[in-house]
Each structure stands twice: as C-alpha cells, then as structure tokens.
Amino acid sequence: MMNAQPTRRLVQLALVAALGLGALSQARPALAQAARDPQAEQFVQTKAQRVIAVLADSKQSVAQKKATFHQAIDELADVPRITNFVLGKYARTVTPDQRQRFASAFRVYAENVYQNRIDDYHGETLRVTGSTVRKPGDVIVNTVISGGQVGQPVAVSWRVLGGGASWKVVDVQFKGVWLAITQQQDFVSTIDNAGGNVNVLISQLQRDAQRPVVARQ
C-alpha cells in the first residue's frame, strides 16, 4: 500500500477511515435490480469529493488539514464497521483491550499513509455516473475520478449502507478489487502467521505508522 499510485491511495482511504467494515459478506451476491438511488449518489458525490478537496487544499496548515481530513473520513466512512470487518475471523475472539488498541493503531496508520502523501493530490475531481440498488439501504455508487495527477479517468465504485441522512461507505472497488476484503485478507494472514496473536498485527501497524516516508523523486 505504501507504493500505490495516488488514485489508489485516495480510494483506499474510503475504507480506511480504514478501520474496519463490519458484517459484510466476502462473496458479493449478484445485484438484484438495476434501480438507481439519487440520495446515495448525492452522498458519495458530496462526501468523497470533500475528501479529495481536503487533500488538495494548499491554504490549510498541516495541522488544520489533518483535523479536517479526520472529520471528512468520519463523515464518509463507517469507521467502526470497517474496523471490525478487516479483523475477519479474529473479530470474534479479540479482547476488548485488543480491539481498542487495534482500532487506534489502524486509524493512525491509515491516516498517516495518506496525509504523508498530501502532495500527491492536486485537484482530482469525482463524478457520479450511476448507481445500483442491491436492496433498500444497500447501494453501489459508480464514479469516475479524473484530473489532477490522474492520467486517464479511473472508475471507482463505492458500496454505501444506510438511507436518508445516514449513508456511510463500507467498501470501495478499484480495478475490480473490493479493497476492504483485500485488507482483511492481508490482516488475517498476518495474524495466522503469528499463531493467532492479534498483538503482532497491532505492533506492525504501530511501526508502519511511525516509519518515515521515502522522499519522492
């Protein structure tokens, strides 16, 4: 993830608020109907574009941008749900203390990755191209990100749950890959390799969050 292209890092961000998607099934069922949901589309258009705008805002200080960015992610993504999801099978067995430490480490790690690369974002724009209602309150919103550092427009899909004023992003699809599921697979593999010790993953995230960013050429 540290070497991903700017657009992918921006997209992953939606997950991350990165902290954890809850009870999403790993197998995506076939979409049941082709209806669109204008409210879900407007939510993604407004909130996802705000995240992009924060990253590109050169008028704010670093401290101001971090605070605004943190708030924008909370408005866009269901952070507690994502946090729980990326732990996979271990979400059922972690202690309350481990869950709290993981959530904190995951968020700091994720935000540092993106905030340390703020200079990669220079005016990308997001445009909603449509949506598909999987079932009431569960919608896939399709968008295109273009401009700025993006050479060719990039298609990105956002899975949102809720309704009315309570929509939240719970996963993002980029180049055919649902990123929360990919993150979950990586994390579960790390814990498996540590004999089921969640503390190993927490320590790894804490180290990665503190790692200096290599200067870009």
PDB file of C-alpha atoms in Angstrom:
ATOM      1  CA  MET A   1       0.000   0.000   0.000  1.00  0.00           C
ATOM      2  CA  MET A   2       2.883   2.329   0.680  1.00  0.00           C
ATOM      3  CA  ASN A   3       3.845   2.290  -3.009  1.00  0.00           C
ATOM      4  CA  ALA A   4       0.358   2.534  -4.501  1.00  0.00           C
ATOM      5  CA  GLN A   5      -0.430   5.183  -7.056  1.00  0.00           C
ATOM      6  CA  PRO A   6      -2.092   8.405  -5.796  1.00  0.00           C
ATOM      7  CA  THR A   7      -5.545   7.499  -7.038  1.00  0.00           C
ATOM      8  CA  ARG A   8      -5.483   4.067  -5.447  1.00  0.00           C
ATOM      9  CA  ARG A   9      -4.336   5.537  -2.146  1.00  0.00           C
ATOM     10  CA  LEU A  10      -7.177   8.026  -2.316  1.00  0.00           C
ATOM     11  CA  VAL A  11      -9.646   5.270  -2.959  1.00  0.00           C
ATOM     12  CA  GLN A  12      -8.312   3.027  -0.209  1.00  0.00           C
ATOM     13  CA  LEU A  13      -8.867   5.913   2.057  1.00  0.00           C
ATOM     14  CA  ALA A  14     -12.549   5.441   1.937  1.00  0.00           C
ATOM     15  CA  LEU A  15     -12.098   2.119   3.548  1.00  0.00           C
ATOM     16  CA  VAL A  16      -9.857   3.133   5.963  1.00  0.00           C
ATOM     17  CA  ALA A  17     -11.052   5.564   7.584  1.00  0.00           C
ATOM     18  CA  ALA A  18      -9.647   2.341   7.362  1.00  0.00           C
ATOM     19  CA  LEU A  19     -10.554   0.867  10.214  1.00  0.00           C
ATOM     20  CA  GLY A  20     -12.938  -1.661   9.655  1.00  0.00           C
ATOM     21  CA  LEU A  21     -16.002  -2.861   7.885  1.00  0.00           C
ATOM     22  CA  GLY A  22     -18.366  -4.943   9.909  1.00  0.00           C
ATOM     23  CA  ALA A  23     -20.724  -7.595   8.743  1.00  0.00           C
ATOM     24  CA  LEU A  24     -20.123  -7.541   5.016  1.00  0.00           C
ATOM     25  CA  SER A  25     -20.118 -10.879   3.275  1.00  0.00           C
ATOM     26  CA  GLN A  26     -16.887 -11.710   1.490  1.00  0.00           C
ATOM     27  CA  ALA A  27     -18.735 -13.062  -1.524  1.00  0.00           C
ATOM     28  CA  ARG A  28     -20.572 -10.298  -3.335  1.00  0.00           C
ATOM     29  CA  PRO A  29     -24.025 -11.558  -4.360  1.00  0.00           C
ATOM     30  CA  ALA A  30     -25.311 -10.702  -7.802  1.00  0.00           C
ATOM     31  CA  LEU A  31     -27.024  -7.345  -7.954  1.00  0.00           C
ATOM     32  CA  ALA A  32     -30.740  -7.927  -7.707  1.00  0.00           C
ATOM     33  CA  GLN A  33     -32.044  -4.919  -9.571  1.00  0.00           C
ATOM     34  CA  ALA A  34     -30.986  -2.002 -11.706  1.00  0.00           C
ATOM     35  CA  ALA A  35     -32.743   0.825  -9.866  1.00  0.00           C
ATOM     36  CA  ARG A  36     -30.744   3.934  -9.029  1.00  0.00           C
ATOM     37  CA  ASP A  37     -30.699   5.745  -5.688  1.00  0.00           C
ATOM     38  CA  PRO A  38     -30.239   9.516  -6.096  1.00  0.00           C
ATOM     39  CA  GLN A  39     -29.710  10.029  -2.355  1.00  0.00           C
ATOM     40  CA  ALA A  40     -26.865   7.543  -2.212  1.00  0.00           C
ATOM     41  CA  GLU A  41     -25.346   9.086  -5.335  1.00  0.00           C
ATOM     42  CA  GLN A  42     -25.514  12.582  -3.838  1.00  0.00           C
ATOM     43  CA  PHE A  43     -23.906  11.352  -0.614  1.00  0.00           C
ATOM     44  CA  VAL A  44     -20.911   9.904  -2.453  1.00  0.00           C
ATOM     45  CA  GLN A  45     -20.619  12.919  -4.731  1.00  0.00           C
ATOM     46  CA  THR A  46     -20.518  15.313  -1.782  1.00  0.00           C
ATOM     47  CA  LYS A  47     -18.552  13.404   0.847  1.00  0.00           C
ATOM     48  CA  ALA A  48     -15.993  11.647  -1.359  1.00  0.00           C
ATOM     49  CA  GLN A  49     -15.289  14.849  -3.260  1.00  0.00           C
ATOM     50  CA  ARG A  50     -14.744  16.611   0.056  1.00  0.00           C
ATOM     51  CA  VAL A  51     -12.027  14.108   0.993  1.00  0.00           C
ATOM     52  CA  ILE A  52     -10.303  14.805  -2.325  1.00  0.00           C
ATOM     53  CA  ALA A  53     -10.651  18.559  -1.808  1.00  0.00           C
ATOM     54  CA  VAL A  54      -9.106  18.384   1.669  1.00  0.00           C
ATOM     55  CA  LEU A  55      -6.056  16.593   0.334  1.00  0.00           C
ATOM     56  CA  ALA A  56      -5.612  19.189  -2.397  1.00  0.00           C
ATOM     57  CA  ASP A  57      -6.187  22.255  -0.194  1.00  0.00           C
ATOM     58  CA  SER A  58      -2.940  24.240  -0.037  1.00  0.00           C
ATOM     59  CA  LYS A  59      -4.449  27.009   2.113  1.00  0.00           C
ATOM     60  CA  GLN A  60      -4.606  24.985   5.318  1.00  0.00           C
ATOM     61  CA  SER A  61      -1.667  24.259   7.572  1.00  0.00           C
ATOM     62  CA  VAL A  62      -0.634  20.633   8.018  1.00  0.00           C
ATOM     63  CA  ALA A  63      -2.331  20.526  11.433  1.00  0.00           C
ATOM     64  CA  GLN A  64      -5.536  22.044  10.063  1.00  0.00           C
ATOM     65  CA  LYS A  65      -5.541  19.667   7.116  1.00  0.00           C
ATOM     66  CA  LYS A  66      -5.102  16.631   9.366  1.00  0.00           C
ATOM     67  CA  ALA A  67      -8.015  17.692  11.555  1.00  0.00           C
ATOM     68  CA  THR A  68     -10.241  18.412   8.559  1.00  0.00           C
ATOM     69  CA  PHE A  69      -9.206  15.170   6.914  1.00  0.00           C
ATOM     70  CA  HIS A  70     -10.055  13.162  10.043  1.00  0.00           C
ATOM     71  CA  GLN A  71     -13.511  14.728  10.155  1.00  0.00           C
ATOM     72  CA  ALA A  72     -14.092  14.192   6.433  1.00  0.00           C
ATOM     73  CA  ILE A  73     -13.311  10.487   6.764  1.00  0.00           C
ATOM     74  CA  ASP A  74     -15.744  10.133   9.661  1.00  0.00           C
ATOM     75  CA  GLU A  75     -18.441  11.724   7.523  1.00  0.00           C
ATOM     76  CA  LEU A  76     -17.691   9.453   4.564  1.00  0.00           C
ATOM     77  CA  ALA A  77     -16.978   6.007   6.028  1.00  0.00           C
ATOM     78  CA  ASP A  78     -18.434   3.729   8.691  1.00  0.00           C
ATOM     79  CA  VAL A  79     -15.213   3.523  10.655  1.00  0.00           C
ATOM     80  CA  PRO A  80     -16.338   1.092  13.398  1.00  0.00           C
ATOM     81  CA  ARG A  81     -17.879  -1.283  10.848  1.00  0.00           C
ATOM     82  CA  ILE A  82     -14.751  -1.265   8.696  1.00  0.00           C
ATOM     83  CA  THR A  83     -12.509  -1.801  11.705  1.00  0.00           C
ATOM     84  CA  ASN A  84     -14.424  -4.875  12.750  1.00  0.00           C
ATOM     85  CA  PHE A  85     -14.525  -6.297   9.230  1.00  0.00           C
ATOM     86  CA  VAL A  86     -10.817  -6.173   8.486  1.00  0.00           C
ATOM     87  CA  LEU A  87     -10.121  -8.349  11.522  1.00  0.00           C
ATOM     88  CA  GLY A  88     -12.040 -11.156   9.813  1.00  0.00           C
ATOM     89  CA  LYS A  89     -12.477 -14.277  11.957  1.00  0.00           C
ATOM     90  CA  TYR A  90     -10.451 -12.684  14.724  1.00  0.00           C
ATOM     91  CA  ALA A  91     -13.114 -10.021  15.292  1.00  0.00           C
ATOM     92  CA  ARG A  92     -14.986 -12.658  17.327  1.00  0.00           C
ATOM     93  CA  THR A  93     -12.082 -13.545  19.599  1.00  0.00           C
ATOM     94  CA  VAL A  94     -10.131 -10.343  20.297  1.00  0.00           C
ATOM     95  CA  THR A  95     -10.346  -8.957  23.797  1.00  0.00           C
ATOM     96  CA  PRO A  96     -11.919  -5.517  24.364  1.00  0.00           C
ATOM     97  CA  ASP A  97      -8.431  -4.145  25.043  1.00  0.00           C
ATOM     98  CA  GLN A  98      -7.035  -5.603  21.795  1.00  0.00           C
ATOM     99  CA  ARG A  99      -9.997  -4.262  19.825  1.00  0.00           C
ATOM    100  CA  GLN A 100      -9.457  -0.783  21.200  1.00  0.00           C
ATOM    101  CA  ARG A 101      -5.716  -0.836  20.546  1.00  0.00           C
ATOM    102  CA  PHE A 102      -6.213  -2.237  17.044  1.00  0.00           C
ATOM    103  CA  ALA A 103      -8.789   0.412  16.131  1.00  0.00           C
ATOM    104  CA  SER A 104      -6.468   3.161  17.303  1.00  0.00           C
ATOM    105  CA  ALA A 105      -3.394   1.713  15.564  1.00  0.00           C
ATOM    106  CA  PHE A 106      -5.265   1.053  12.322  1.00  0.00           C
ATOM    107  CA  ARG A 107      -6.626   4.561  12.124  1.00  0.00           C
ATOM    108  CA  VAL A 108      -3.319   6.255  12.877  1.00  0.00           C
ATOM    109  CA  TYR A 109      -1.526   4.021  10.386  1.00  0.00           C
ATOM    110  CA  ALA A 110      -4.066   4.621   7.635  1.00  0.00           C
ATOM    111  CA  GLU A 111      -4.309   8.364   8.070  1.00  0.00           C
ATOM    112  CA  ASN A 112      -0.537   8.764   8.241  1.00  0.00           C
ATOM    113  CA  VAL A 113      -0.120   6.898   4.966  1.00  0.00           C
ATOM    114  CA  TYR A 114      -2.392   9.330   3.167  1.00  0.00           C
ATOM    115  CA  GLN A 115      -1.534  12.527   4.999  1.00  0.00           C
ATOM    116  CA  ASN A 116       2.177  11.973   4.391  1.00  0.00           C
ATOM    117  CA  ARG A 117       1.409  11.939   0.676  1.00  0.00           C
ATOM    118  CA  ILE A 118      -0.755  15.016   0.533  1.00  0.00           C
ATOM    119  CA  ASP A 119       1.452  16.459  -2.182  1.00  0.00           C
ATOM    120  CA  ASP A 120       0.309  13.649  -4.492  1.00  0.00           C
ATOM    121  CA  TYR A 121      -3.148  15.196  -4.727  1.00  0.00           C
ATOM    122  CA  HIS A 122      -3.599  18.248  -6.911  1.00  0.00           C
ATOM    123  CA  GLY A 123      -7.191  18.839  -7.846  1.00  0.00           C
ATOM    124  CA  GLU A 124      -8.676  15.474  -8.794  1.00  0.00           C
ATOM    125  CA  THR A 125     -12.441  15.574  -9.219  1.00  0.00           C
ATOM    126  CA  LEU A 126     -15.062  12.899  -8.712  1.00  0.00           C
ATOM    127  CA  ARG A 127     -18.181  12.492 -10.857  1.00  0.00           C
ATOM    128  CA  VAL A 128     -21.019  10.067 -10.133  1.00  0.00           C
ATOM    129  CA  THR A 129     -22.037   8.080 -13.222  1.00  0.00           C
ATOM    130  CA  GLY A 130     -24.850   5.978 -11.765  1.00  0.00           C
ATOM    131  CA  SER A 131     -25.802   3.509  -9.044  1.00  0.00           C
ATOM    132  CA  THR A 132     -27.355   0.101  -8.489  1.00  0.00           C
ATOM    133  CA  VAL A 133     -29.616  -0.774  -5.572  1.00  0.00           C
ATOM    134  CA  ARG A 134     -28.676  -4.189  -4.207  1.00  0.00           C
ATOM    135  CA  LYS A 135     -31.538  -3.949  -1.754  1.00  0.00           C
ATOM    136  CA  PRO A 136     -33.092  -0.990   0.095  1.00  0.00           C
ATOM    137  CA  GLY A 137     -30.333   0.750   2.040  1.00  0.00           C
ATOM    138  CA  ASP A 138     -27.524  -1.100   0.240  1.00  0.00           C
ATOM    139  CA  VAL A 139     -26.296   0.645  -2.909  1.00  0.00           C
ATOM    140  CA  ILE A 140     -23.296   0.522  -5.220  1.00  0.00           C
ATOM    141  CA  VAL A 141     -22.485   4.033  -6.472  1.00  0.00           C
ATOM    142  CA  ASN A 142     -20.315   4.257  -9.584  1.00  0.00           C
ATOM    143  CA  THR A 143     -17.977   7.190 -10.087  1.00  0.00           C
ATOM    144  CA  VAL A 144     -15.109   8.396 -12.240  1.00  0.00           C
ATOM    145  CA  ILE A 145     -12.082  10.197 -10.776  1.00  0.00           C
ATOM    146  CA  SER A 146     -10.203  12.430 -13.203  1.00  0.00           C
ATOM    147  CA  GLY A 147      -7.963  15.472 -13.461  1.00  0.00           C
ATOM    148  CA  GLY A 148      -5.036  16.415 -11.257  1.00  0.00           C
ATOM    149  CA  GLN A 149      -2.398  13.671 -11.218  1.00  0.00           C
ATOM    150  CA  VAL A 150      -4.685  11.127 -12.896  1.00  0.00           C
ATOM    151  CA  GLY A 151      -3.537  10.483 -16.453  1.00  0.00           C
ATOM    152  CA  GLN A 152      -6.691   8.653 -17.533  1.00  0.00           C
ATOM    153  CA  PRO A 153     -10.085   8.762 -15.794  1.00  0.00           C
ATOM    154  CA  VAL A 154     -10.385   5.977 -13.220  1.00  0.00           C
ATOM    155  CA  ALA A 155     -13.642   4.128 -12.482  1.00  0.00           C
ATOM    156  CA  VAL A 156     -14.305   3.646  -8.774  1.00  0.00           C
ATOM    157  CA  SER A 157     -17.363   2.066  -7.148  1.00  0.00           C
ATOM    158  CA  TRP A 158     -18.476   2.745  -3.584  1.00  0.00           C
ATOM    159  CA  ARG A 159     -20.688   0.441  -1.531  1.00  0.00           C
ATOM    160  CA  VAL A 160     -22.834   2.523   0.808  1.00  0.00           C
ATOM    161  CA  LEU A 161     -25.261   1.403   3.503  1.00  0.00           C
ATOM    162  CA  GLY A 162     -27.965   3.412   5.210  1.00  0.00           C
ATOM    163  CA  GLY A 163     -30.560   5.778   3.884  1.00  0.00           C
ATOM    164  CA  GLY A 164     -31.757   9.363   4.135  1.00  0.00           C
ATOM    165  CA  ALA A 165     -29.120  11.306   6.054  1.00  0.00           C
ATOM    166  CA  SER A 166     -27.345   8.212   7.409  1.00  0.00           C
ATOM    167  CA  TRP A 167     -25.403   6.855   4.425  1.00  0.00           C
ATOM    168  CA  LYS A 168     -21.859   5.571   5.021  1.00  0.00           C
ATOM    169  CA  VAL A 169     -19.257   3.998   2.745  1.00  0.00           C
ATOM    170  CA  VAL A 170     -18.321   0.446   3.790  1.00  0.00           C
ATOM    171  CA  ASP A 171     -16.205  -0.685   0.832  1.00  0.00           C
ATOM    172  CA  VAL A 172     -14.613   0.617  -2.345  1.00  0.00           C
ATOM    173  CA  GLN A 173     -13.968  -1.203  -5.620  1.00  0.00           C
ATOM    174  CA  PHE A 174     -10.911  -0.208  -7.645  1.00  0.00           C
ATOM    175  CA  LYS A 175      -9.874  -2.103 -10.789  1.00  0.00           C
ATOM    176  CA  GLY A 176     -12.300  -4.883  -9.941  1.00  0.00           C
ATOM    177  CA  VAL A 177     -10.990  -5.389  -6.391  1.00  0.00           C
ATOM    178  CA  TRP A 178     -13.030  -4.692  -3.267  1.00  0.00           C
ATOM    179  CA  LEU A 179     -10.388  -3.105  -1.076  1.00  0.00           C
ATOM    180  CA  ALA A 180     -11.800  -3.851   2.388  1.00  0.00           C
ATOM    181  CA  ILE A 181     -11.821  -7.544   1.577  1.00  0.00           C
ATOM    182  CA  THR A 182      -8.227  -7.321   0.358  1.00  0.00           C
ATOM    183  CA  GLN A 183      -7.221  -5.533   3.559  1.00  0.00           C
ATOM    184  CA  GLN A 184      -8.978  -8.188   5.617  1.00  0.00           C
ATOM    185  CA  GLN A 185      -7.119 -10.976   3.811  1.00  0.00           C
ATOM    186  CA  ASP A 186      -3.777  -9.271   4.475  1.00  0.00           C
ATOM    187  CA  PHE A 187      -4.514  -8.744   8.161  1.00  0.00           C
ATOM    188  CA  VAL A 188      -5.891 -12.226   8.789  1.00  0.00           C
ATOM    189  CA  SER A 189      -2.840 -13.719   7.062  1.00  0.00           C
ATOM    190  CA  THR A 190      -0.539 -11.711   9.335  1.00  0.00           C
ATOM    191  CA  ILE A 191      -2.380 -12.905  12.442  1.00  0.00           C
ATOM    192  CA  ASP A 192      -2.479 -16.505  11.192  1.00  0.00           C
ATOM    193  CA  ASN A 193       1.286 -16.432  10.649  1.00  0.00           C
ATOM    194  CA  ALA A 194       1.679 -15.172  14.217  1.00  0.00           C
ATOM    195  CA  GLY A 195      -0.241 -18.156  15.585  1.00  0.00           C
ATOM    196  CA  GLY A 196      -3.400 -16.135  16.132  1.00  0.00           C
ATOM    197  CA  ASN A 197      -1.705 -13.374  18.106  1.00  0.00           C
ATOM    198  CA  VAL A 198      -3.509 -10.141  17.218  1.00  0.00           C
ATOM    199  CA  ASN A 199      -0.923  -8.142  19.141  1.00  0.00           C
ATOM    200  CA  VAL A 200       1.608  -8.890  16.376  1.00  0.00           C
ATOM    201  CA  LEU A 201      -0.588  -7.090  13.821  1.00  0.00           C
ATOM    202  CA  ILE A 202      -1.174  -4.184  16.192  1.00  0.00           C
ATOM    203  CA  SER A 203       2.576  -3.777  16.723  1.00  0.00           C
ATOM    204  CA  GLN A 204       3.194  -3.961  12.979  1.00  0.00           C
ATOM    205  CA  LEU A 205       0.664  -1.215  12.284  1.00  0.00           C
ATOM    206  CA  GLN A 206       2.170   0.949  15.004  1.00  0.00           C
ATOM    207  CA  ARG A 207       5.640   0.536  13.496  1.00  0.00           C
ATOM    208  CA  ASP A 208       4.396   1.252   9.983  1.00  0.00           C
ATOM    209  CA  ALA A 209       2.624   4.401  11.186  1.00  0.00           C
ATOM    210  CA  GLN A 210       5.919   5.745  12.565  1.00  0.00           C
ATOM    211  CA  ARG A 211       8.032   4.794   9.553  1.00  0.00           C
ATOM    212  CA  PRO A 212       9.470   7.813   7.729  1.00  0.00           C
ATOM    213  CA  VAL A 213       8.131   8.346   4.228  1.00  0.00           C
ATOM    214  CA  VAL A 214      10.720   7.908   1.469  1.00  0.00           C
ATOM    215  CA  ALA A 215      11.159  11.113  -0.463  1.00  0.00           C
ATOM    216  CA  ARG A 216       9.547  11.025  -3.900  1.00  0.00           C
ATOM    217  CA  GLN A 217      11.616  11.683  -6.984  1.00  0.00           C
TER     218      GLN A 217
END
